Structures are given as C-alpha cells and as structure tokens.
PDB file of C-alpha atoms in Angstrom:
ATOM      1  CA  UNK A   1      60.368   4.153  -2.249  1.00 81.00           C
ATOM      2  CA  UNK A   2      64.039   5.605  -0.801  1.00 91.00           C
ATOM      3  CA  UNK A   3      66.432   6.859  -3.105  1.00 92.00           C
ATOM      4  CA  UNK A   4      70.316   6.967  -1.536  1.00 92.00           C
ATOM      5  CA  UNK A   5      71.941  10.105  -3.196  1.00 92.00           C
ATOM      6  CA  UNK A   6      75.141  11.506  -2.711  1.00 90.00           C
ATOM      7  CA  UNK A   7      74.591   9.250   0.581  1.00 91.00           C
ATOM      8  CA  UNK A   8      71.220  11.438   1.754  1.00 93.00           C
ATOM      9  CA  UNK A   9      68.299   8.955   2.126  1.00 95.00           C
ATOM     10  CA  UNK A  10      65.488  11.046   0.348  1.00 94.00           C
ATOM     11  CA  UNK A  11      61.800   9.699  -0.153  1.00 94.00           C
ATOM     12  CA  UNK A  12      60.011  10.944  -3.275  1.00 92.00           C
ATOM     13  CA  UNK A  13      57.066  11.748  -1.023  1.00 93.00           C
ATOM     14  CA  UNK A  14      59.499  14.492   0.532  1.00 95.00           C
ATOM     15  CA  UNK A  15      60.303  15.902  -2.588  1.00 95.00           C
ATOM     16  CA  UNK A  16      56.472  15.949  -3.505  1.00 94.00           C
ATOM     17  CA  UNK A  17      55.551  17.412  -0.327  1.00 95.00           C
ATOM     18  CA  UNK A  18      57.420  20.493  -1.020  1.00 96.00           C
ATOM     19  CA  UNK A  19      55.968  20.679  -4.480  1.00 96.00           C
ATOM     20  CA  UNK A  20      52.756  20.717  -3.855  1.00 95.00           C
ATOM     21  CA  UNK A  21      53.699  23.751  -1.280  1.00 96.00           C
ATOM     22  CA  UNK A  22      54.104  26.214  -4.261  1.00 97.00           C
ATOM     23  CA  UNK A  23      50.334  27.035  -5.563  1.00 97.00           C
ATOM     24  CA  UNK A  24      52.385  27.689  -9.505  1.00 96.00           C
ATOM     25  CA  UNK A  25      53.181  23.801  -9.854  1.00 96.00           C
ATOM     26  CA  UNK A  26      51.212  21.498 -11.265  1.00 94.00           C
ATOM     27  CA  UNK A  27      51.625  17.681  -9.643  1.00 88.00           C
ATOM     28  CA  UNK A  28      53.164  16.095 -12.587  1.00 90.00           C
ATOM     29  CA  UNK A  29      57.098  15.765 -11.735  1.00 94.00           C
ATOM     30  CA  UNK A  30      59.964  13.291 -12.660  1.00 95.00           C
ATOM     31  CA  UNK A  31      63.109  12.785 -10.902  1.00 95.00           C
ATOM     32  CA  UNK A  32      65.905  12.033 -12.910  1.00 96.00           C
ATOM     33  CA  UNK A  33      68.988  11.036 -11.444  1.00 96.00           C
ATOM     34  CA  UNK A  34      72.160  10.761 -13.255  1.00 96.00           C
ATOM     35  CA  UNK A  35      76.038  10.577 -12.393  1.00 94.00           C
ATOM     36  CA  UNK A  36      78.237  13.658 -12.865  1.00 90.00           C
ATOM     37  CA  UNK A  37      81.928  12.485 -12.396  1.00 89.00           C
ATOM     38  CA  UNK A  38      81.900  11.305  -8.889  1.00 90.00           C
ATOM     39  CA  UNK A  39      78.714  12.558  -7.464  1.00 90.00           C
ATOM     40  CA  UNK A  40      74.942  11.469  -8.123  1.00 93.00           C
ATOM     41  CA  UNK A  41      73.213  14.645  -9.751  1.00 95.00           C
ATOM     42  CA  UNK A  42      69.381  15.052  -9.072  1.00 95.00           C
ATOM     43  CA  UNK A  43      67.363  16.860 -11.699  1.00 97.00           C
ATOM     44  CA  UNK A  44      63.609  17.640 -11.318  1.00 97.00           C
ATOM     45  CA  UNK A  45      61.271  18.078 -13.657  1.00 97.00           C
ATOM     46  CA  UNK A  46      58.210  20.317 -12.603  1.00 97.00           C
ATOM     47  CA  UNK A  47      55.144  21.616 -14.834  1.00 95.00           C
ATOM     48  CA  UNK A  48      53.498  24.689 -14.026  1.00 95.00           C
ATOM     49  CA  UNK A  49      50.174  25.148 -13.637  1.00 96.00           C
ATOM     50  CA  UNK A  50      48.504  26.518 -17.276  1.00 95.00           C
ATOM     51  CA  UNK A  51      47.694  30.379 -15.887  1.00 95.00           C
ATOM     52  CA  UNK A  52      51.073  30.617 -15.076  1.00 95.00           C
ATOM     53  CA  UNK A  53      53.116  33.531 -17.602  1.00 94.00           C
ATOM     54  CA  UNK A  54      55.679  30.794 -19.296  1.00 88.00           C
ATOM     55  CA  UNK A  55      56.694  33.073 -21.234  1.00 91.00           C
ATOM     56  CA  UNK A  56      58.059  35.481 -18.456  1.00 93.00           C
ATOM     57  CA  UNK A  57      61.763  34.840 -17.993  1.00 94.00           C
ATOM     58  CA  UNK A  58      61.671  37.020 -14.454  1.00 96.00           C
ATOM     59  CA  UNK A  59      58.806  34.695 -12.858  1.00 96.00           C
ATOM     60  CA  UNK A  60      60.601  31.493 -14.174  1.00 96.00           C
ATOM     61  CA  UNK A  61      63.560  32.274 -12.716  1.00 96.00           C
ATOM     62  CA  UNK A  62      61.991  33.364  -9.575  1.00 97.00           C
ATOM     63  CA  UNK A  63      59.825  29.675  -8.714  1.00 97.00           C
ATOM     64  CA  UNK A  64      63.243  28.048  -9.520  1.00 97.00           C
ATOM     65  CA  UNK A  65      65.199  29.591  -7.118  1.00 97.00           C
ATOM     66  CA  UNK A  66      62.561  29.281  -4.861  1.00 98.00           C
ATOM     67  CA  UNK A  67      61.533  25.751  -5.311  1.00 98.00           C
ATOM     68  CA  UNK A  68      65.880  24.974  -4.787  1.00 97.00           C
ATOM     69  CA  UNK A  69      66.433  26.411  -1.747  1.00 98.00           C
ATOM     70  CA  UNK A  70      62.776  24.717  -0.218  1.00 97.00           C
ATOM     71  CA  UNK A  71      64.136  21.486  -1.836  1.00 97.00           C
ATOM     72  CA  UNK A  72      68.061  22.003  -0.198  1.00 96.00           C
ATOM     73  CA  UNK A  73      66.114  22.729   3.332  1.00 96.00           C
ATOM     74  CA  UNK A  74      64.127  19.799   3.144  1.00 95.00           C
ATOM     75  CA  UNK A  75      66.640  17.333   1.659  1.00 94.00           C
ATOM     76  CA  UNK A  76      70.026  18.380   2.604  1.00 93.00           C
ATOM     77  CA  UNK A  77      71.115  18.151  -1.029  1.00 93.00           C
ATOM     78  CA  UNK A  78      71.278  20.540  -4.529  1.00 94.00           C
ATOM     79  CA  UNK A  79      68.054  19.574  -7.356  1.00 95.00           C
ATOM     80  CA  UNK A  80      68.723  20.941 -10.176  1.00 96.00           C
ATOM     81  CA  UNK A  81      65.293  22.397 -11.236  1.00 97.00           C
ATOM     82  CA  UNK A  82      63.557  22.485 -14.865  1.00 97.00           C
ATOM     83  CA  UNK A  83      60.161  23.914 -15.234  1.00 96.00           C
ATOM     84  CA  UNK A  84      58.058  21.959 -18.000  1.00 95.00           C
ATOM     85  CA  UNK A  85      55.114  23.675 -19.731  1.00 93.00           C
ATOM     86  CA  UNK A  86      51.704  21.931 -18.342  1.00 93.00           C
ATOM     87  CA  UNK A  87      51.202  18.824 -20.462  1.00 91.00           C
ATOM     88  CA  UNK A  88      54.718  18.272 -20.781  1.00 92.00           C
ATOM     89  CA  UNK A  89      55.506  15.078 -18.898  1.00 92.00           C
ATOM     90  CA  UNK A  90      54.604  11.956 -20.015  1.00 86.00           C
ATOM     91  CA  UNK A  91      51.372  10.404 -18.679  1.00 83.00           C
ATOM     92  CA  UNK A  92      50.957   7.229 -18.042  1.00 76.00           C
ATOM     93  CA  UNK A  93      48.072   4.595 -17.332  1.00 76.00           C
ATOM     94  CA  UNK A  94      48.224   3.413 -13.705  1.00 75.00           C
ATOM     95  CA  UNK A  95      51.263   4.080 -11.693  1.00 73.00           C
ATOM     96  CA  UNK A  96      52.913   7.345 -12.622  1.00 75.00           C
ATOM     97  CA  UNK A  97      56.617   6.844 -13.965  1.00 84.00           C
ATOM     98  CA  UNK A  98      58.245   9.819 -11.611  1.00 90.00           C
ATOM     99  CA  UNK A  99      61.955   8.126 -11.036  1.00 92.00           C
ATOM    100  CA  UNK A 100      64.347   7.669 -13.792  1.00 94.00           C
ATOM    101  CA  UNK A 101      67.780   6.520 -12.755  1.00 94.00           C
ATOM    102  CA  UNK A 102      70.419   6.581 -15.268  1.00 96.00           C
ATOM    103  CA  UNK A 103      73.111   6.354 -12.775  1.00 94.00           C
ATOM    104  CA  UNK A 104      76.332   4.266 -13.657  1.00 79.00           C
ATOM    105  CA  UNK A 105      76.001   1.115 -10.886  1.00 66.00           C
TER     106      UNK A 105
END
C-alpha cells in the first residue's frame, strides 16, 4: 500500500518502521488522513504501551515531539500525533484497519 500526500509517496510500512523504533508504543496505530483547505493533513493515532505514566502530561508531550520530528525525517512531511491509551484502537479480526481516508476526491 502507497499513500500520495501532499504529493510525498509514503508507505505505511515506513511510518510503522519508525514506530516500532520507540520502546513506549504499542503496535496498534491508524492513519487518518483528512483535507484541511488545500492540503492533505495526516493524523496518527499511536497507543502506548500499558507501563507507560498516561497520566504524566511532561512524558506525553515529550514521545510526541519525538515521534514528529522521527516521522518528518523519515517522510518529508508534518503527522500530526495523538497518543491513545493501550486498548484504545479498534481491533479487528484478520487484516488490521490502519488507513482511514476521509479526504475530499
């Protein structure tokens, strides 16, 4: 699977690569993708792993930041990063849903 955004050719496996990089993420992720005026917007949805302190605003704020400029290195592009709590993204049997495109054609 390629996704075209904002004209950058970026594979999913790319964007999973660097995920699994950061030991706090769990491998559940979606990619949502939706239009902003003009320009394509990428959001990604990450859970943490359970021992990590959710509730510690400093730590959050750190993977974020983190996990955005590893993604802008690899990808050439901004992701706007959410962190989930573990459990938080829908499971699902077989093929995991990870793309959902709600870009205007």
């Amino acid at each position: 699977d390629m996704l075209i955004i904002r004209g950058v050719n970026v594979f999913p496996s790319q964007i999973e690569q660097v995920i699994v990089s950061f030991p706090e993420i769990a491998a559940q992720y979606q990619i949502i993708l939706t239009t902003r005026g003009p320009l394509d917007h990428v959001e990604l949805r990450v859970e943490t792993v359970p021992e990590f302190p959710f509730d510690e605003i400093r730590k959050l704020e750190s993977l974020k930041k983190r996990l955005a400029a590893e993604l802008k290195g690899n990808l050439q592009i901004a992701v706007d990063i959410k962190l989930v709590e573990p459990k938080s993204i829908e499971r699902s049997e077989g093929k995991a849903k990870r793309i959902i495109d709600l870009r205007k054609e």
